[in-house]
Coordinates of C-alpha atoms in Angstrom, one line a residue:
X133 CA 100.9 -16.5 123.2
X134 CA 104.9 -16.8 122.2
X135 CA 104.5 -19.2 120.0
X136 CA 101.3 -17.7 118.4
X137 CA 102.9 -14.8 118.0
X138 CA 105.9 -16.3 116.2
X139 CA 104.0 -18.9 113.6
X140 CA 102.2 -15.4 112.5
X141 CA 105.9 -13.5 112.3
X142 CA 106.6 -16.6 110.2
X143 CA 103.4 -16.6 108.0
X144 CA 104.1 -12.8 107.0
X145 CA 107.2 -14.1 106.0
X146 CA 106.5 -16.8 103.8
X147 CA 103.7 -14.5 102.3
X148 CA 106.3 -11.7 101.2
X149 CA 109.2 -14.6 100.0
X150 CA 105.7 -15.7 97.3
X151 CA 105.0 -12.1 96.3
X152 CA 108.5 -11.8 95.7
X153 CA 108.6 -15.0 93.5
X154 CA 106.0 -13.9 91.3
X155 CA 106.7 -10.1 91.1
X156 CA 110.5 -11.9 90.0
X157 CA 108.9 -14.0 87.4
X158 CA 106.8 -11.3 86.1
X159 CA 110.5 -10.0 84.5
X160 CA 110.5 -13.1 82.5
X161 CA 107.4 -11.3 80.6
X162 CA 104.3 -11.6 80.0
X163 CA 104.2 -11.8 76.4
X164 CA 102.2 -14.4 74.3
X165 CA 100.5 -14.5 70.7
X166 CA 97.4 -12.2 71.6
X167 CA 98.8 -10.2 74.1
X168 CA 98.8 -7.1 72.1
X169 CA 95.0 -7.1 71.4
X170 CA 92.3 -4.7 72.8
X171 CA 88.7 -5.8 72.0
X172 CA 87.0 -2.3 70.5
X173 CA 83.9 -3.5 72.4
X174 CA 84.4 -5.3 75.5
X175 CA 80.3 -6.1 75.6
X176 CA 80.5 -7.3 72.3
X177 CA 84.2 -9.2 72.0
X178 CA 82.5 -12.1 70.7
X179 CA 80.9 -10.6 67.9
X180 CA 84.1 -8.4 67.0
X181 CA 86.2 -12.1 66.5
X182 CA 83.6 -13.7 64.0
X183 CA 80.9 -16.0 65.1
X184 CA 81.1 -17.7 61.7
X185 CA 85.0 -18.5 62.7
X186 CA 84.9 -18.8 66.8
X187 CA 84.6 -22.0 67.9
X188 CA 83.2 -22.9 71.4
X189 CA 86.1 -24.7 71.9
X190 CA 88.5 -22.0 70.7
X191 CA 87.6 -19.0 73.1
X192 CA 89.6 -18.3 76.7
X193 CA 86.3 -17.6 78.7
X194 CA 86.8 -14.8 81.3
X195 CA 85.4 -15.8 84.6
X196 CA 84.2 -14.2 88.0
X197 CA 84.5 -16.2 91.0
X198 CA 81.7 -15.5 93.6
X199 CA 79.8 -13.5 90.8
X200 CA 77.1 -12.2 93.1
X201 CA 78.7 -11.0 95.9
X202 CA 78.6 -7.2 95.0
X203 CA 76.4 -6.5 98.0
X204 CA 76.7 -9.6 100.1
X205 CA 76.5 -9.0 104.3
X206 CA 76.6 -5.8 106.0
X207 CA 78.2 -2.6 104.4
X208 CA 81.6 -2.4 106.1
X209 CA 80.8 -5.1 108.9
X210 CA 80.6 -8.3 107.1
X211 CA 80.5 -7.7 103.6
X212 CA 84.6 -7.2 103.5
X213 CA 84.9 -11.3 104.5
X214 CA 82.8 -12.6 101.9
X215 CA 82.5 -10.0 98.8
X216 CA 84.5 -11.1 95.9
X217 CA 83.1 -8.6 93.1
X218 CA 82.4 -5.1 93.4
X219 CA 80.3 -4.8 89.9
X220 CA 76.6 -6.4 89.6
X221 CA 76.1 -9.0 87.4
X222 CA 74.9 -7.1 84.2
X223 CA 78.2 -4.5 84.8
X224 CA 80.6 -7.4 84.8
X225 CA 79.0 -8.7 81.6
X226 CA 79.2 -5.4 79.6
X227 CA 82.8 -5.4 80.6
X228 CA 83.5 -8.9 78.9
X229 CA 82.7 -11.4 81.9
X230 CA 81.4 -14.4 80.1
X231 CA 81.7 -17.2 83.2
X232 CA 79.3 -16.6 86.3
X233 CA 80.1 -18.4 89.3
X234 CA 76.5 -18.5 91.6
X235 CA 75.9 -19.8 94.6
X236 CA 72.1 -20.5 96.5
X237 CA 70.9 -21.4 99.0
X238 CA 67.2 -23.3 99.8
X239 CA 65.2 -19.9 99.5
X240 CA 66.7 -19.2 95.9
X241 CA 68.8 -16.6 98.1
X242 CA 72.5 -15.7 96.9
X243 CA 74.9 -16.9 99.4
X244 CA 78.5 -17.2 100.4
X245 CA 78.6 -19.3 103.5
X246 CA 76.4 -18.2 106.0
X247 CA 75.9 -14.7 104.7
X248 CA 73.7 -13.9 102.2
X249 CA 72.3 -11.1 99.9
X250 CA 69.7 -10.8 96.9
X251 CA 67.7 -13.1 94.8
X252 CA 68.6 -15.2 92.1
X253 CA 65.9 -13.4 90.3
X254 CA 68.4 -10.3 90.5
X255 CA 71.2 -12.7 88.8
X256 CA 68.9 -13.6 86.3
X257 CA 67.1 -10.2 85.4
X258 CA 70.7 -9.0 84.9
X259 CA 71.5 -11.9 82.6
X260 CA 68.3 -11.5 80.1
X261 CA 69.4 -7.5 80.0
X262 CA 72.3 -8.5 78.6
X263 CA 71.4 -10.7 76.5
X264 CA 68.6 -8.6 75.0
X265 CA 71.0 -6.0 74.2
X266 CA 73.4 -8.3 72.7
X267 CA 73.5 -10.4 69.3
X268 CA 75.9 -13.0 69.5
X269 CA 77.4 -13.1 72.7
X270 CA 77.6 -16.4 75.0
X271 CA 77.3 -17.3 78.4
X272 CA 78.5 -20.0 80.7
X273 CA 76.1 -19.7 83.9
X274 CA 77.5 -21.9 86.5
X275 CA 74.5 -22.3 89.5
X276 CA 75.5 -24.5 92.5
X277 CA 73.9 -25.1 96.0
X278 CA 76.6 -23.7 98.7
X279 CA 78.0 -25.9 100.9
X280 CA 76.3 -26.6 104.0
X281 CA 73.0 -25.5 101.8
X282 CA 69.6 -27.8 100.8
X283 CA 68.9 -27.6 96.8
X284 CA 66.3 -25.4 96.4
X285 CA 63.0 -27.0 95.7
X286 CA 62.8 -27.8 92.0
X287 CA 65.2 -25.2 90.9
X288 CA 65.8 -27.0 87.9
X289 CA 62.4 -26.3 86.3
X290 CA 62.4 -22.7 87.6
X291 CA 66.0 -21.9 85.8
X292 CA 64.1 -24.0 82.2
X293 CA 61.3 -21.2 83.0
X294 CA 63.3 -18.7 83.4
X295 CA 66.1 -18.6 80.5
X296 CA 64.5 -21.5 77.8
X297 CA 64.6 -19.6 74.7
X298 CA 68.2 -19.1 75.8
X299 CA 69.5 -22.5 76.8
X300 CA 71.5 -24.4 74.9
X301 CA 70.6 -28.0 75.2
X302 CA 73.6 -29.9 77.2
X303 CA 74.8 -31.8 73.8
X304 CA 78.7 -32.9 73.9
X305 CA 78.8 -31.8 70.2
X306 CA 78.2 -28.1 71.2
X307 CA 82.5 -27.8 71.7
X308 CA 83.2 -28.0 68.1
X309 CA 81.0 -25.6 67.2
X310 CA 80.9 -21.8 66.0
X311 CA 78.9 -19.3 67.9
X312 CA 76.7 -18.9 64.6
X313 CA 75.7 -22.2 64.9
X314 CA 74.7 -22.3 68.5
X315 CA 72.8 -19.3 67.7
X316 CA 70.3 -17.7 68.8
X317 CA 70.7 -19.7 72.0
X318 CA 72.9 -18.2 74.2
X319 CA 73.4 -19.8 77.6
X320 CA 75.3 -22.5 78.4
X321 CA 73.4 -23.2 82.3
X322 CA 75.6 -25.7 84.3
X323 CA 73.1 -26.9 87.4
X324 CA 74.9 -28.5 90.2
X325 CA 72.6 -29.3 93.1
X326 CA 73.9 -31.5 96.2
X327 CA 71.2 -33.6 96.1
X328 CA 68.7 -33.4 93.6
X329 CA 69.4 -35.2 90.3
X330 CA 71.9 -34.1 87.8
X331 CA 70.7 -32.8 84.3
X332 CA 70.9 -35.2 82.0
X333 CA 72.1 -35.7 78.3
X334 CA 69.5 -33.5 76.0
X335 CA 68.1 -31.6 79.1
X336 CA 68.2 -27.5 78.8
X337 CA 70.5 -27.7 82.0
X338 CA 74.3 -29.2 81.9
X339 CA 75.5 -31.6 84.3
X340 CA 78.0 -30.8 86.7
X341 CA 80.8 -32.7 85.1
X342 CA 81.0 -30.1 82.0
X343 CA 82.5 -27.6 84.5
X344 CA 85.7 -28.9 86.1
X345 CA 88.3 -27.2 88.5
X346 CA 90.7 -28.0 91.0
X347 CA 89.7 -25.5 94.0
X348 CA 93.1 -25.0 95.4
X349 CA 92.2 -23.5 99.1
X350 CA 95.7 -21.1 99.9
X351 CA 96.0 -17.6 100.4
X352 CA 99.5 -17.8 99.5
X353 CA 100.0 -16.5 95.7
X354 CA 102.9 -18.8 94.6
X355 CA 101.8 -21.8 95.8
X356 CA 98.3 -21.1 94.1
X357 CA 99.8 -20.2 90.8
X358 CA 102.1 -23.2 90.7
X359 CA 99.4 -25.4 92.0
X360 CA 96.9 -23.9 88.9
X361 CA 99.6 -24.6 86.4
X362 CA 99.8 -28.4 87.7
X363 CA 96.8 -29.1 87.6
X364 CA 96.3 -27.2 83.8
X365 CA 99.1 -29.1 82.4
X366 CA 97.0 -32.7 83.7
X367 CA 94.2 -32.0 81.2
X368 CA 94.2 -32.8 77.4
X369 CA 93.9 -29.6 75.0
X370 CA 90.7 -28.2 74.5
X371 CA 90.0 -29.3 70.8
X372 CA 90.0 -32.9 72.5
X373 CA 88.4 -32.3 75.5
X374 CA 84.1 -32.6 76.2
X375 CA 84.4 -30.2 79.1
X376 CA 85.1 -26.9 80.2
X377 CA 88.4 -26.8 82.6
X378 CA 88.4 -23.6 85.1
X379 CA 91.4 -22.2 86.3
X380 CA 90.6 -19.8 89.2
X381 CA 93.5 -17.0 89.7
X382 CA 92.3 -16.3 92.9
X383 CA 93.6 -16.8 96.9
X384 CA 91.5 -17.2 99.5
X385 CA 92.3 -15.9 103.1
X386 CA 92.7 -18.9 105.6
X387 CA 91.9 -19.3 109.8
X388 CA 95.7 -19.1 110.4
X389 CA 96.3 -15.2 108.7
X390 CA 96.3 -12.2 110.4
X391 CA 94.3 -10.8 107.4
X392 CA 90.6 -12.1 106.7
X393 CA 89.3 -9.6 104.4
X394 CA 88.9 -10.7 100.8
X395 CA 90.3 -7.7 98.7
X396 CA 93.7 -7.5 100.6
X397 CA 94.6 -11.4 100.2
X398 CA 93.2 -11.9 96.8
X399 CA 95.5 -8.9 95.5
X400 CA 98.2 -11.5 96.2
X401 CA 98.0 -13.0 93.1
X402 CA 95.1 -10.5 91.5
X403 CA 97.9 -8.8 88.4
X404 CA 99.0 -12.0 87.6
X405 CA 96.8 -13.6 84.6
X406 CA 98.9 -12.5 82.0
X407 CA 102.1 -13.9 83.6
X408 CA 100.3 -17.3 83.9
X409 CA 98.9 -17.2 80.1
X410 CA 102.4 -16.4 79.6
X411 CA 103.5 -19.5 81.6
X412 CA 101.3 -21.8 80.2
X413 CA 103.3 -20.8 76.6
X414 CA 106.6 -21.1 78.4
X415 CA 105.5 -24.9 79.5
X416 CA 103.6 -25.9 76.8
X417 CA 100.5 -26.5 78.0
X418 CA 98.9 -22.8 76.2
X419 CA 96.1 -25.3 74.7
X420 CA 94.6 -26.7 77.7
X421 CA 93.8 -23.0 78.6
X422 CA 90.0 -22.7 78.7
X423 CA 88.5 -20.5 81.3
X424 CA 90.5 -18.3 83.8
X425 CA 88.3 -16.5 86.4
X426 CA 88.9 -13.8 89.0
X427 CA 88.1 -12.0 92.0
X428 CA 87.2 -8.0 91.6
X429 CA 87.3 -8.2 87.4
X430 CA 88.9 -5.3 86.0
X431 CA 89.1 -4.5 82.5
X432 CA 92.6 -5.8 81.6
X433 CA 92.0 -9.6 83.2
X434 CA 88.8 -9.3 80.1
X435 CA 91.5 -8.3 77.6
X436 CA 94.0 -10.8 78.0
X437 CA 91.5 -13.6 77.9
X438 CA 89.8 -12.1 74.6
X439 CA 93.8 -11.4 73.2
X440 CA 94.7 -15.0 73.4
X441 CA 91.2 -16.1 72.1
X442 CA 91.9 -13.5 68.7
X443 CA 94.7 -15.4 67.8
X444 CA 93.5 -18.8 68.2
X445 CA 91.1 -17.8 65.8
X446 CA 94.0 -15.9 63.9
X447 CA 95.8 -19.4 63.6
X448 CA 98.4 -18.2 66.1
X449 CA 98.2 -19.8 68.8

């Protein structure tokens, strides 16, 4: 009991001496070319920077981790282990989110480990809102089978059904062009089953492979945001690059903390995306910078993403 006692003394420890590193480095600034800039329309940023001028491969795509977790579990019971996003999908959209991070399970279910909450169909009925009361704005919709989960039965043809006149056909050409000219498709739908075969060149899905990461499992902040600035500065730019890279600025609470609940341990390192854009400057690796996501987006994460995207297409960045 001692000695259990004294590894969590030690653990509370090491978790203030990382808030304290970061809240230190935030006086370094969190300036960068962008910074300044406020989309007028967060629903429409994309169409307020030019689709003639905005490159695929040009735009800082902001991100939700866990997208569909809004009402996972039980209110107040279970819900606070597993939810990572208080808005539905069509909410987090309208306020800029253009990267959805899904998870199912063999029913077509939302999940997030064992617990579980609505339909896909919700995901996607929220998606095609959106998109019918948009013009020009894209979507990367990441689907995967949770761990521990079968594929759902021939999920692949039911997402084609679905979202066709949407999809953008997986094409490796697709990063080196505008908006206008992916137009009017506007889904980029990346299907990673466990099991079932991978989409394959031409198909409406994308493969696996065009959505990278390196999921960094820590709920200490520091250690996450040095680890996510590693791995960054290990990829090429993006104008060279036939993937998407996602950085996740996100911690995740662990078996060994006191504190399980999402919101309180994700906070560690939640104000911190403009310090890390502001990092990535600092170390040079700003142009490897593709798509940051987050836990609980607010409207600020959405602004610094679009800010630095502005002035990539502004030539100053």
């Amino acid at each position: 009991m001692g000695s259990q006692v004294s590894k969590q003394m030690e653990r509370r420890k090491t978790i203030h001496t990382e808030k304290k590193v970061l809240s230190d480095l935030k006086t370094s600034g969190e300036e960068y070319p962008g910074s300044e800039y406020r989309p007028q329309d967060r629903k429409n940023w994309m169409s307020g920077l030019n689709p003639e001028k905005l490159h695929i491969n040009q735009i800082v795509w902001p991100g939700t981790h866990d997208s569909a977790t809004n009402k996972i579990g039980i209110p107040l019971v279970t819900r606070p282990f597993a939810q990572c996003q208080s808005l539905s999908i069509y909410r987090q959209l309208v306020l800029g989110t253009r990267v959805l991070d899904i998870r199912v399970q063999e029913n077509r279910r939302i999940c997030h480990g064992i617990l579980v909450t609505y339909s896909v169909d919700v995901v996607l009925n929220d998606v095609k809102k959106f998109l019918s009361e948009t013009q020009s704005e894209v979507i990367i919709l990441e689907i995967r089978t949770e761990f521990g989960h079968e594929d759902p039965p021939e999920f692949d043809k039911y997402l084609e059904e679905q979202l066709g006149e949407f999809l953008i056909p997986q094409d490796e050409g697709v990063f080196g062009k505008t908006i206008a000219e992916v137009l009017p498709k506007r889904v980029i739908c990346v299907w990673k089953p466990r099991k079932s075969a991978q989409p394959k060149a031409g198909s409406p899905l994308w493969s696996a492979g065009f959505l990278k990461d390196n999921w960094v499992n820590t709920d200490l902040p520091s250690t996450k945001f040095d680890a996510n600035l590693k791995h960054l500065s290990e990829h090429p730019a993006v104008t060279s690059r036939k993937y998407f890279y996602r950085v996740e600025n996100t911690v995740t609470p662990v078996a060994d903390n006191p504190v399980l609940c999402v919101k309180p341990v994700t906070r560690r390192i939640h104000g911190y995306a403009r310090l890390f854009i502001a990092q990535c400057f600092a170390k040079g690796i700003a142009d490897r910078l593709q798509v940051l996501s987050t836990d609980f987006i607010e409207e600020d994460f959405v602004d610094a993403c679009v800010g630095l995207t502005h002035a990539r297409v502004e030539g100053k960045a």
